[in-house]
C-alpha positions as a Python dict, from the first residue, in 0.01 Angstrom:
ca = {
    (1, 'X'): (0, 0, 0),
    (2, 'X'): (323, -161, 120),
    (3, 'X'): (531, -50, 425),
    (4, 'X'): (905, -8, 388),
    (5, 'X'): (953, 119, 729),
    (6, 'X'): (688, 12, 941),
    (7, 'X'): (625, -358, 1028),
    (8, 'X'): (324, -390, 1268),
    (9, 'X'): (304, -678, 1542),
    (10, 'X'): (-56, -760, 1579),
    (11, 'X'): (-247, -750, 1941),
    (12, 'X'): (-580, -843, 2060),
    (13, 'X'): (-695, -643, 2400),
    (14, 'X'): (-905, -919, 2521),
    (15, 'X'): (-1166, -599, 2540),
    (16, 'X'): (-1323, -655, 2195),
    (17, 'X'): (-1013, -399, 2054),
    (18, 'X'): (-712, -459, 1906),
    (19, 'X'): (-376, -307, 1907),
    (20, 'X'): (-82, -326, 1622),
    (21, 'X'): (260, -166, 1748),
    (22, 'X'): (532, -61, 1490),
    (23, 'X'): (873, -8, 1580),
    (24, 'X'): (1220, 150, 1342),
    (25, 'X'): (1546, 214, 1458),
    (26, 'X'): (1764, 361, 1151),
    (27, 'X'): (2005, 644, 1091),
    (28, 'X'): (1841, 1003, 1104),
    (29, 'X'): (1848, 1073, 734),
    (30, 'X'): (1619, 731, 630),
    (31, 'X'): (1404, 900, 913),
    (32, 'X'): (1210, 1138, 694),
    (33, 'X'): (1127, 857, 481),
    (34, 'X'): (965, 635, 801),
    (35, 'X'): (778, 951, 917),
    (36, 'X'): (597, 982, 544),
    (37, 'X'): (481, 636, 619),
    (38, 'X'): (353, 687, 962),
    (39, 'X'): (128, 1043, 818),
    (40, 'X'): (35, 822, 504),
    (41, 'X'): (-117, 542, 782),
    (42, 'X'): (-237, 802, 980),
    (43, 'X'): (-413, 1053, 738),
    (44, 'X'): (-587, 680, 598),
    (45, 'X'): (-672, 640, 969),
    (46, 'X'): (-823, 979, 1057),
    (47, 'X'): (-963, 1019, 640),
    (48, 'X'): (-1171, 676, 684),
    (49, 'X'): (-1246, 682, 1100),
    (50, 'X'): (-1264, 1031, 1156),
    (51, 'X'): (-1045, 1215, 1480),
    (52, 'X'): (-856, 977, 1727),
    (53, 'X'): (-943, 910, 2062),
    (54, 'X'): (-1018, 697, 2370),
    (55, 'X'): (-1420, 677, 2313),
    (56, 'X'): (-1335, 606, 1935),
    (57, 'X'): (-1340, 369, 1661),
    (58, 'X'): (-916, 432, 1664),
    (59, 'X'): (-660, 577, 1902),
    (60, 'X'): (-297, 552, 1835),
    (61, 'X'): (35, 675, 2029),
    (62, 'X'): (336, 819, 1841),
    (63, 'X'): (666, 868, 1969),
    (64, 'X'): (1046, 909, 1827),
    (65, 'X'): (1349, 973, 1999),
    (66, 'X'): (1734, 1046, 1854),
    (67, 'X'): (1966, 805, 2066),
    (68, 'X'): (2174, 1044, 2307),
    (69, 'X'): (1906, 1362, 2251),
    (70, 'X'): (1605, 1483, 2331),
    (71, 'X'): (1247, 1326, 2252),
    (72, 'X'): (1189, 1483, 1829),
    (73, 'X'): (798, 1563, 1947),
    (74, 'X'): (677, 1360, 1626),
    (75, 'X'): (294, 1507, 1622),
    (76, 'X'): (-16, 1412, 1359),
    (77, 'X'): (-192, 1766, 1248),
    (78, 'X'): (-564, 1654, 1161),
    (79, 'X'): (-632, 1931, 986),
    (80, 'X'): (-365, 1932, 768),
    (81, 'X'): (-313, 1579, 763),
    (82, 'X'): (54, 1630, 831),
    (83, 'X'): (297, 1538, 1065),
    (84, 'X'): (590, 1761, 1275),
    (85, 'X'): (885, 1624, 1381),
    (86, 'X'): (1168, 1820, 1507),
    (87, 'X'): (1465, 1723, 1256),
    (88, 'X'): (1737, 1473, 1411),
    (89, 'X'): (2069, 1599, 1383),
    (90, 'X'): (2227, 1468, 1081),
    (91, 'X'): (2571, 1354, 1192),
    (92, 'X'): (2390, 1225, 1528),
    (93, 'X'): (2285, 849, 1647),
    (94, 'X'): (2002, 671, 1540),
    (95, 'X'): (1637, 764, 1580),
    (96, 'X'): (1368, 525, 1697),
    (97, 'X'): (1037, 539, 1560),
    (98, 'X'): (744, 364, 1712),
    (99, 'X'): (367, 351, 1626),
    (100, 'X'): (52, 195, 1806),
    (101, 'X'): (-269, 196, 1658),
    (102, 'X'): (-567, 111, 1827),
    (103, 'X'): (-909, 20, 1732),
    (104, 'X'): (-1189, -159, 1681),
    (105, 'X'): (-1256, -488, 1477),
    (106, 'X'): (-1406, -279, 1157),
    (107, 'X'): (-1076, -19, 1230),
    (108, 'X'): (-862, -347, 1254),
    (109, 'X'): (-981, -513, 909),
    (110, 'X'): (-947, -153, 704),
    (111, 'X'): (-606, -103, 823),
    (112, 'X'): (-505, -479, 772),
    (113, 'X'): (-649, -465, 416),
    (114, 'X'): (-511, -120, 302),
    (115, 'X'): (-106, -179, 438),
    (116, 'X'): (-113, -532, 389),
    (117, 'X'): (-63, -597, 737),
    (118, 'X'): (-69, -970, 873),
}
């Protein structure tokens, strides 16, 4: 599956793990179509590894701010395999997305090999 959005930078943690950090910065109403990306990684993430977490094979850290506003509280359900956001206002400034995964070399290789990732 291809990212339009998202475009990973790849880490290793010296620890055996590995980390891959995404970052957007676009105007609030392409911002619905960058979140659907981030739950499509995510619900692949939780679907194939099972529930996040420090002791786990993944962990990952999602944040996303409007420029000039509050933080949007940009959440991943589990259950429902969706994701919240409180909605940016429309006529505002930009909105910054950003997305760390961690994981483990097996977590690594999956997610490399199902996005395409580099």
């Amino acid at each position: 599956m291809e990212l339009d959005y998202l475009d990973f930078d790849h880490n290793d943690n010296g620890d055996g793990s590995a980390s891959w950090d995404a970052m957007a910065n676009l105007l609030p109403a392409r911002l619905s179509a960058a979140l659907l990306e981030v739950e499509r990684v995510l619900g692949w993430a939780h679907a194939e590894f099972g529930n996040a977490g420090e002791w786990c094979d993944w962990d990952y850290d999602l944040q996303c701010q409007q420029d000039g506003a509050e933080d949007l509280s940009a959440t991943f359900d589990c259950e429902s395999q969706a994701l919240r956001c409180t909605l940016p206002a429309m006529d505002g400034e930009r909105c910054t997305l950003t997305l760390t995964l961690r994981g483990t070399p097996s977590f690594g290789e999956a997610l490399q090999k199902r996005f395409s990732i580099g």
